[in-house]
PDB file of C-alpha atoms in Angstrom:
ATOM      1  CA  UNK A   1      17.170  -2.833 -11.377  1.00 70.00           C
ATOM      2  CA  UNK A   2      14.487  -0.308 -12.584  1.00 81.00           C
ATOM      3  CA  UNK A   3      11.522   0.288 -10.404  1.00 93.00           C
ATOM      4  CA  UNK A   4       7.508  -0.386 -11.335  1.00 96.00           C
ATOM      5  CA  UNK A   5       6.651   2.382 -13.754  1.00 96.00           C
ATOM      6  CA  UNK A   6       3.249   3.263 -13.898  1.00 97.00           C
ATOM      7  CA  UNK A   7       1.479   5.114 -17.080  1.00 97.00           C
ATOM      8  CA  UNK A   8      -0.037   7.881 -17.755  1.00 97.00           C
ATOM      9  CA  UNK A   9       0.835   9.454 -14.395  1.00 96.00           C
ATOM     10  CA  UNK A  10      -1.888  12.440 -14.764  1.00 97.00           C
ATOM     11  CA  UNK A  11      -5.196  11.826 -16.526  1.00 96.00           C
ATOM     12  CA  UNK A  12      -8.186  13.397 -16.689  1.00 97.00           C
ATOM     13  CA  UNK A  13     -11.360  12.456 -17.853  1.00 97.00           C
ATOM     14  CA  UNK A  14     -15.083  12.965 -17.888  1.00 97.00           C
ATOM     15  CA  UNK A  15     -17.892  11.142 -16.276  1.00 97.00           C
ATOM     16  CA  UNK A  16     -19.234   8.565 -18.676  1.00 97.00           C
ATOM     17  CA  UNK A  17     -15.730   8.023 -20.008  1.00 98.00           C
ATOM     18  CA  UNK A  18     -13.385   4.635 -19.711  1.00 97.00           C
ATOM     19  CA  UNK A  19      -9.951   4.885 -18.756  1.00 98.00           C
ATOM     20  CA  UNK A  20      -6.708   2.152 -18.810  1.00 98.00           C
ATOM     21  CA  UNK A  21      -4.435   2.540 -16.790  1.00 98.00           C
ATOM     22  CA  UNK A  22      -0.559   0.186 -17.064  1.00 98.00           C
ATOM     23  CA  UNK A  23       1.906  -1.035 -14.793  1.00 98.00           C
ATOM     24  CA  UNK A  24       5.343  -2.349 -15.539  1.00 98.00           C
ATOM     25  CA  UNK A  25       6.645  -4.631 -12.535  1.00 97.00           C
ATOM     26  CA  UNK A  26      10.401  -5.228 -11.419  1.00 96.00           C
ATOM     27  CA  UNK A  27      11.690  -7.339 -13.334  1.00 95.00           C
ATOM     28  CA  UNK A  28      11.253 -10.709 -12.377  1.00 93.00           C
ATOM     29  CA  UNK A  29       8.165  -9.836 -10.345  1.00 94.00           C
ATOM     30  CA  UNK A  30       5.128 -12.032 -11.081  1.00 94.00           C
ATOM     31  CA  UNK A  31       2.682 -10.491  -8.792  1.00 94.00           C
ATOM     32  CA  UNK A  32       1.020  -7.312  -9.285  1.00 96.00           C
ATOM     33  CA  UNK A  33      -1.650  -5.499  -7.234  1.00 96.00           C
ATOM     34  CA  UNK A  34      -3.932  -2.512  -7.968  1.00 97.00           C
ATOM     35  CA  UNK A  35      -5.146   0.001  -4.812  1.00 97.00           C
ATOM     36  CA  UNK A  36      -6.520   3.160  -4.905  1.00 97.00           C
ATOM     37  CA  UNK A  37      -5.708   5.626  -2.898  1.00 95.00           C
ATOM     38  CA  UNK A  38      -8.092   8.725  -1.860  1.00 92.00           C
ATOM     39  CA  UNK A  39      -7.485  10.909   1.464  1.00 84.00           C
ATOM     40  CA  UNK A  40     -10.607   9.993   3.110  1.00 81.00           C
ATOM     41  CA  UNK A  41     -10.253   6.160   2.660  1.00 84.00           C
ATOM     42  CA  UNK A  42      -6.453   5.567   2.543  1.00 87.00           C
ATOM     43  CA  UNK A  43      -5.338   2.848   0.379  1.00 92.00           C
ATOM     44  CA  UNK A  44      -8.098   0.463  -0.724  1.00 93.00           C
ATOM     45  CA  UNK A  45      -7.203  -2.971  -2.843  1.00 93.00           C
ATOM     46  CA  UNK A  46      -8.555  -3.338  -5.699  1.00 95.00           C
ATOM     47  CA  UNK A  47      -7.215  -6.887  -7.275  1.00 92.00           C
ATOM     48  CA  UNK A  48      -3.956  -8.617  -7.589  1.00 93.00           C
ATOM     49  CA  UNK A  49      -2.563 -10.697 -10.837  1.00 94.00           C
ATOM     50  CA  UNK A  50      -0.034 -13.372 -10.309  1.00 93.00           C
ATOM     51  CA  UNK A  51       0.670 -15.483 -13.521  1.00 92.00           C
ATOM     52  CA  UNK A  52      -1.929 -14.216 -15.608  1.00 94.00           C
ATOM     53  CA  UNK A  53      -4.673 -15.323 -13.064  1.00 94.00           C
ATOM     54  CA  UNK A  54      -6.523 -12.801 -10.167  1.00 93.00           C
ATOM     55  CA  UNK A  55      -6.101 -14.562  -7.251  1.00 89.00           C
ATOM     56  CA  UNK A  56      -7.674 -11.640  -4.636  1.00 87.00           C
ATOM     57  CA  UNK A  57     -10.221  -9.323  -5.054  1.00 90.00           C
ATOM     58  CA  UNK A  58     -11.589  -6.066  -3.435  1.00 90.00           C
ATOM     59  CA  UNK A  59     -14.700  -4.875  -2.692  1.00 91.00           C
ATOM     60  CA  UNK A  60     -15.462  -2.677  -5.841  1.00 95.00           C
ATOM     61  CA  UNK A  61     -17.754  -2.901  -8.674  1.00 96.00           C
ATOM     62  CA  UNK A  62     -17.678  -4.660 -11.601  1.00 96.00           C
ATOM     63  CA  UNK A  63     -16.436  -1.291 -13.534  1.00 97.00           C
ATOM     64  CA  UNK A  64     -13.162  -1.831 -12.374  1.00 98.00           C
ATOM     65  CA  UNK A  65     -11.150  -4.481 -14.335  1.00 97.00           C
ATOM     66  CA  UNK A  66      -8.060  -5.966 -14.576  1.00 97.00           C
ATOM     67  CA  UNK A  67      -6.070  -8.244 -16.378  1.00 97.00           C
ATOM     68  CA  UNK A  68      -2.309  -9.616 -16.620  1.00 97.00           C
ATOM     69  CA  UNK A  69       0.169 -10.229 -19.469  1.00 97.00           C
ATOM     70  CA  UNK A  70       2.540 -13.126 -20.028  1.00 96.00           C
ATOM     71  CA  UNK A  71       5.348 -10.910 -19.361  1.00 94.00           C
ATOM     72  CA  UNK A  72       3.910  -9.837 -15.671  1.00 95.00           C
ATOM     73  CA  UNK A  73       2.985  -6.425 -17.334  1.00 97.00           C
ATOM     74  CA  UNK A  74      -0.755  -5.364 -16.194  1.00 98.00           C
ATOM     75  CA  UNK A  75      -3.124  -2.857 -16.692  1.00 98.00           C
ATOM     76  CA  UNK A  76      -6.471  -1.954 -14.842  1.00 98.00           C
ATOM     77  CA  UNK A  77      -9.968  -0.783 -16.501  1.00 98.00           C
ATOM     78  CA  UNK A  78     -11.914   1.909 -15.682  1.00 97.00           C
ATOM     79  CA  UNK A  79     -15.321   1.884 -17.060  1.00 95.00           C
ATOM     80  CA  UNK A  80     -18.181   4.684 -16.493  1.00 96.00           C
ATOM     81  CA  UNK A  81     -16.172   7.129 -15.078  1.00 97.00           C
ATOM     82  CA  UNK A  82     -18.190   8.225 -11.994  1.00 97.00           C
ATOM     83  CA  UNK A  83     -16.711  11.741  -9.539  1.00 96.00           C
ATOM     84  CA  UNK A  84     -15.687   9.332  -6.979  1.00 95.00           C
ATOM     85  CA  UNK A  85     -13.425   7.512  -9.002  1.00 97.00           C
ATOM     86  CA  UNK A  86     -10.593  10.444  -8.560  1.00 97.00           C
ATOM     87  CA  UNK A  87      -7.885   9.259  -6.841  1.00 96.00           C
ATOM     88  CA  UNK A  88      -4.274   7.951  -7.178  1.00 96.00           C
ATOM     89  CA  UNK A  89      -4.514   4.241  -8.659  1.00 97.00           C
ATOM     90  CA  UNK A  90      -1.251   2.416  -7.219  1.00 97.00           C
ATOM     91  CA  UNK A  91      -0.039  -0.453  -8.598  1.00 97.00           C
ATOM     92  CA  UNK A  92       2.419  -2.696  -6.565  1.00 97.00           C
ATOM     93  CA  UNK A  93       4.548  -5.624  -7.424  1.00 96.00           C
ATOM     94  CA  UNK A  94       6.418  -8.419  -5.470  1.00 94.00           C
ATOM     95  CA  UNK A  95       8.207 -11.719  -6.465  1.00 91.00           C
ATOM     96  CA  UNK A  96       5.777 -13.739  -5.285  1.00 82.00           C
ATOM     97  CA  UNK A  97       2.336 -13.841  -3.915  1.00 77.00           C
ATOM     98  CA  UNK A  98       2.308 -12.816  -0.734  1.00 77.00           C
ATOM     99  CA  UNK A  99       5.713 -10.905  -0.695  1.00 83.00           C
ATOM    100  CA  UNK A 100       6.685  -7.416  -0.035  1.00 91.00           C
ATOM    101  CA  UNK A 101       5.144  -5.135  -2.153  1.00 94.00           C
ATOM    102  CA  UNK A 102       6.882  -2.379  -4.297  1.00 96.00           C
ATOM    103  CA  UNK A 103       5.088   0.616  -5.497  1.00 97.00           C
ATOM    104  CA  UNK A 104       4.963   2.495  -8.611  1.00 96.00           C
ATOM    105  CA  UNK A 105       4.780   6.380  -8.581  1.00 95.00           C
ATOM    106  CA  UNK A 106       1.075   6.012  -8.916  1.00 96.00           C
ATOM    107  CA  UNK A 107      -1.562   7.326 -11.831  1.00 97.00           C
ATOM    108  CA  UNK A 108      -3.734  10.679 -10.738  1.00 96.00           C
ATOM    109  CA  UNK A 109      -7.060  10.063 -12.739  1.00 97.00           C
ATOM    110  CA  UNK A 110      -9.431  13.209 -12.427  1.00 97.00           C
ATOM    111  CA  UNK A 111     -12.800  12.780 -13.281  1.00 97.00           C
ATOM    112  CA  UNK A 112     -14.621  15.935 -14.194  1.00 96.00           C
TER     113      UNK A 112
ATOM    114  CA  UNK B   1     -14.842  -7.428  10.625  1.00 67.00           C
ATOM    115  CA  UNK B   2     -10.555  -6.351   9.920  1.00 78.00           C
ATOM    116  CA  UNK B   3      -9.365  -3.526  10.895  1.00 88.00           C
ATOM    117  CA  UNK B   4      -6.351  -1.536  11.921  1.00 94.00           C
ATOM    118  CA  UNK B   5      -6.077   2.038  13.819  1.00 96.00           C
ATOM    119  CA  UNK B   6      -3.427   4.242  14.016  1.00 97.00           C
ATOM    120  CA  UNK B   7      -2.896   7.946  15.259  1.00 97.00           C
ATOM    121  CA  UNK B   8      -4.526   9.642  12.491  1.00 96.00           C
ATOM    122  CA  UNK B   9      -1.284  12.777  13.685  1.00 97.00           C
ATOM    123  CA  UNK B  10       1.757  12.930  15.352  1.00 98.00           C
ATOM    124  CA  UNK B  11       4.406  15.738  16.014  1.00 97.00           C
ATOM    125  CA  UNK B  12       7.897  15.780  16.900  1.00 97.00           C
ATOM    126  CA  UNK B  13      11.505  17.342  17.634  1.00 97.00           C
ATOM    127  CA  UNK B  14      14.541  16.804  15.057  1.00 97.00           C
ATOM    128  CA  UNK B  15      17.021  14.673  16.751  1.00 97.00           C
ATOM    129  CA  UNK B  16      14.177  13.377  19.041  1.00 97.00           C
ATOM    130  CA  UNK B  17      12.294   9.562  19.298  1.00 98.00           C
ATOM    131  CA  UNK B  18       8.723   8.929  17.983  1.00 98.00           C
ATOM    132  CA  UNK B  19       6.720   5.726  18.388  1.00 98.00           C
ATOM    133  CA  UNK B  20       4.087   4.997  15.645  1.00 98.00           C
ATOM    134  CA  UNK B  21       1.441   2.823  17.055  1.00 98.00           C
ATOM    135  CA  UNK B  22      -0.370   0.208  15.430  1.00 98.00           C
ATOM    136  CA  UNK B  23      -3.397  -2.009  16.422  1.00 97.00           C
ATOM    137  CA  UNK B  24      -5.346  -4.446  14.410  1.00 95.00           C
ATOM    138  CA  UNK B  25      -8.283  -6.415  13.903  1.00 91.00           C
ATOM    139  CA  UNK B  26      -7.826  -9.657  10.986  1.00 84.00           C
ATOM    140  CA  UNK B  27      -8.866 -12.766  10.069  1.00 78.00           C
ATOM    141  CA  UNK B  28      -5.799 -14.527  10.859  1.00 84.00           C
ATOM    142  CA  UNK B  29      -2.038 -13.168  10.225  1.00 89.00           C
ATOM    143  CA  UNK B  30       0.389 -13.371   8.157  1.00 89.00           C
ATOM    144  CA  UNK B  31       2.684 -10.686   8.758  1.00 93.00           C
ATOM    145  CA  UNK B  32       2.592  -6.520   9.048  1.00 96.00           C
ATOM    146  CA  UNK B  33       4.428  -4.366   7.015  1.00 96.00           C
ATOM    147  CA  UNK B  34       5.365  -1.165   7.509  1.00 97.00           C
ATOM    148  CA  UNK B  35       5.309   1.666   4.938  1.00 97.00           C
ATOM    149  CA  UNK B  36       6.604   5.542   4.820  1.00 97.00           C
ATOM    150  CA  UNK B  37       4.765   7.478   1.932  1.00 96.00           C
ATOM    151  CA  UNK B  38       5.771  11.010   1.295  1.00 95.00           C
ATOM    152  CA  UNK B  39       3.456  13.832   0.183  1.00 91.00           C
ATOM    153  CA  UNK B  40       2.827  13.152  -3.283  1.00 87.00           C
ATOM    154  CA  UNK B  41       4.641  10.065  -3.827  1.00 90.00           C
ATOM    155  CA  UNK B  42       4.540   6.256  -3.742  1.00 92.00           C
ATOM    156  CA  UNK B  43       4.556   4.435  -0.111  1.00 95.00           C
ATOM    157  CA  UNK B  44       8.395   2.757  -0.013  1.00 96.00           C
ATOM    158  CA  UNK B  45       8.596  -0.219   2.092  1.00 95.00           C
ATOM    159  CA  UNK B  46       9.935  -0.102   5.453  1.00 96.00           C
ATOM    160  CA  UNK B  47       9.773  -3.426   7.801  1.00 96.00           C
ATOM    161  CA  UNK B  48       8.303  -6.706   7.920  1.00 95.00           C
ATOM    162  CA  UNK B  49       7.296  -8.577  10.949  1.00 96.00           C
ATOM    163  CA  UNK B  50       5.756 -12.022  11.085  1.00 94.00           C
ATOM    164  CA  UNK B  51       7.037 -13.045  14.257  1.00 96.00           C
ATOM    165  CA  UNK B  52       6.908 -11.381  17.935  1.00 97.00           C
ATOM    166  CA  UNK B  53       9.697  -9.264  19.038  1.00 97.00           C
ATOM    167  CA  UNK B  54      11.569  -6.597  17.707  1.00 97.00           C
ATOM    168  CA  UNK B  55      13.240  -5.923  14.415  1.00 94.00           C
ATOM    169  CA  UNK B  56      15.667  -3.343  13.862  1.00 94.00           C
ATOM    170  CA  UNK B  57      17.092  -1.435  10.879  1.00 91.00           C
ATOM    171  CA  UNK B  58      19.196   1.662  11.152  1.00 94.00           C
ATOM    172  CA  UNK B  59      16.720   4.106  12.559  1.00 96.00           C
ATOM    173  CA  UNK B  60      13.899   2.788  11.952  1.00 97.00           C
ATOM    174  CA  UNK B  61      12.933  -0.754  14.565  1.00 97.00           C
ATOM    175  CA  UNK B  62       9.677  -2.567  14.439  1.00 98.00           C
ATOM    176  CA  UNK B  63       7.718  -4.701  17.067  1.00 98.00           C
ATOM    177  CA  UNK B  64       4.799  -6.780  17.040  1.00 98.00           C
ATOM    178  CA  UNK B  65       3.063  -8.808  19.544  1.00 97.00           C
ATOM    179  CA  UNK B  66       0.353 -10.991  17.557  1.00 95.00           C
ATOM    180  CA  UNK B  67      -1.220 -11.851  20.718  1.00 94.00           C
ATOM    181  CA  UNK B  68      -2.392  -8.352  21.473  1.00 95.00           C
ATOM    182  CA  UNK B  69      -2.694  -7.486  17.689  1.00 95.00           C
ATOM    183  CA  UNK B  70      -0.022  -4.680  18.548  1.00 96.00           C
ATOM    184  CA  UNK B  71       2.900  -3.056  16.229  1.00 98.00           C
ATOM    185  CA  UNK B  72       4.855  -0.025  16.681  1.00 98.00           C
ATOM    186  CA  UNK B  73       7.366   1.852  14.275  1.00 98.00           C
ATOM    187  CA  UNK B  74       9.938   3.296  16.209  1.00 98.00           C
ATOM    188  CA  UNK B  75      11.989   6.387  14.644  1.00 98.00           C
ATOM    189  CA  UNK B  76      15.397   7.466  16.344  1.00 97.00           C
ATOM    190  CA  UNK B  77      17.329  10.580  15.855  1.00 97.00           C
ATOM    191  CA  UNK B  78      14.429  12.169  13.253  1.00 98.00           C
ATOM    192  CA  UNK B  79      15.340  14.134  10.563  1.00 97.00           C
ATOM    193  CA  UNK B  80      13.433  16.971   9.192  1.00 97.00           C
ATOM    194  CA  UNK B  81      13.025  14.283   5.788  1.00 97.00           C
ATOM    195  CA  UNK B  82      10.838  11.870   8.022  1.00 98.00           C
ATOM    196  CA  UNK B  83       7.980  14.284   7.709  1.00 98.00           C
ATOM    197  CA  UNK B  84       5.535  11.748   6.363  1.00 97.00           C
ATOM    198  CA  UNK B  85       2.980   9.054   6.667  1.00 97.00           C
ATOM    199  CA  UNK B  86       3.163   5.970   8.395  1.00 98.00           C
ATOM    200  CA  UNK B  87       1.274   3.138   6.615  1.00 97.00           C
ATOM    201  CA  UNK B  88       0.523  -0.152   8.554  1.00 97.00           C
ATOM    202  CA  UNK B  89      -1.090  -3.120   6.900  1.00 95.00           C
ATOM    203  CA  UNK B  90      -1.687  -6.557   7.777  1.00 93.00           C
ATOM    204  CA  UNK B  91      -1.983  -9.721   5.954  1.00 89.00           C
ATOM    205  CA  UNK B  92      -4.277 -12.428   6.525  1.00 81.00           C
ATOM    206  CA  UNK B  93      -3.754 -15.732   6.227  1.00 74.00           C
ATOM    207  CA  UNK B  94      -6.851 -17.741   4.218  1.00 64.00           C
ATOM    208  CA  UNK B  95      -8.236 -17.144   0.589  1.00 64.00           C
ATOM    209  CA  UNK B  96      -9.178 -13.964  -0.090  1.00 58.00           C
ATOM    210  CA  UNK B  97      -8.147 -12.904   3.246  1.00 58.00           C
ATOM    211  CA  UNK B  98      -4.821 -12.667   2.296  1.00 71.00           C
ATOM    212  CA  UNK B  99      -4.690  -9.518   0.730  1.00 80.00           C
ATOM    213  CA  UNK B 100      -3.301  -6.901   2.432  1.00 87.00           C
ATOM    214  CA  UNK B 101      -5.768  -4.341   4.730  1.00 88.00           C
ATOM    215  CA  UNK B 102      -4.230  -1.190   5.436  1.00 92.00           C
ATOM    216  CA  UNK B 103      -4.559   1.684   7.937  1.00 94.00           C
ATOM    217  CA  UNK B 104      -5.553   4.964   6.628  1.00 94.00           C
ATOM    218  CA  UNK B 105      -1.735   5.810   8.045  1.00 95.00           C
ATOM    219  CA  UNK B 106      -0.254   8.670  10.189  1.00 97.00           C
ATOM    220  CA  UNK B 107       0.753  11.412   9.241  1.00 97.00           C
ATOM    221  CA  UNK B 108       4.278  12.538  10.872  1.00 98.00           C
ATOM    222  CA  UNK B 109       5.469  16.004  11.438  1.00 98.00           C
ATOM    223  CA  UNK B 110       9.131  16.709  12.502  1.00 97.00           C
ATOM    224  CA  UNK B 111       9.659  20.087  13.642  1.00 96.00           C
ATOM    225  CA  UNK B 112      12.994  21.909  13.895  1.00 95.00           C
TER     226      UNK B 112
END
């Protein structure tokens, strides 16, 4: 069974800019969550999709986005690219809500 | 407010035992996980506990106690290839509390 896949896995963009970033669950999985990941904060959620719907939500601002399609596919929004928005975006899915998680090999957004 | 500590470091022998603490701080539980996340890559899932006591899997065995808000990893017979970080994370157990918090990890170095 194939693994998430997560595109683009490099990016790099300037401030100002917007920025989508997708995510391909396992098969089967209806849950996906978003985290990024930066050195000096470790992994920090961002929102999870499970049928369409968010059902939890982190602490960051409205710039960040997210929505879920029918086939459990996701993608996460980016808007006003600030500096401190470089990191490694993670997406994660599991088979149901509050299951184990499985991780994609990540997107590195740069901001410049 | 949640949290969970860890050793930010930790160094060891090939061939020898290391024990990965874990503390935490949430409102209400619903289970730790356990993650290893090499340099550059995706965290890969590693244990689940939701009840006391300890759970074992090859080399790897996991305890909690929820009354002291206490895990450890425990690693047997390293290998230079466990040279990573240790992610903890905790779920909660009421609305948005349920996500999952993680540790900022610790980062594992297995000497020869």
């Amino acid at each position: 069974k194939a693994g998430v896949t997560q595109t683009p896995r490099y990016l790099i963009k300037t401030r100002g800019q917007q920025v989508t970033l997708s995510c391909s669950p396992i098969s089967g999985h209806r849950s996906v969550s978003w985290y990024q990941q930066t050195p000096g904060q470790g992994l920090q959620f961002l929102f999870e999709y499970f049928s369409e719907t968010q059902r939890n939500k982190g602490n960051f601002p409205g710039r960040f986005s997210g929505r879920q399609f029918s086939n459990s596919r996701s993608e996460m929004n980016v808007s006003t690219l600030e500096l401190g928005d470089s990191a490694l975006y993670l997406c994660a899915s599991s088979l149901v809500t509050d299951g184990t998680q499985y991780f994609g090999p990540g997107t590195r957004l740069t901001v410049l | 407010g949640q949290n969970i500590d860890q050793p930010t470091e930790m160094t060891a022998t090939e061939g020898a035992i290391v024990q990965i603490n874990c503390t935490y701080q949430t409102s209400g539980f619903n289970g730790l996980f356990w993650y290893q996340q090499h340099a550059g890559e995706a965290p890969t899932f590693l244990s689940y506990n939701v009840l006391d006591g300890l759970e074992e899997k090859g080399r790897f065995s996991s305890f909690l106690s929820r009354s002291k808000g206490y895990s450890y990893l425990l690693l047997k017979e390293l290998q230079m290839k466990d040279s990573a970080s240790y992610l903890c994370a905790v779920r909660g157990n009421a609305g948005n509390n349920r996500k999952l918090i993680w540790g900022l990890g610790t980062s594992l170095a297995v000497n020869p």
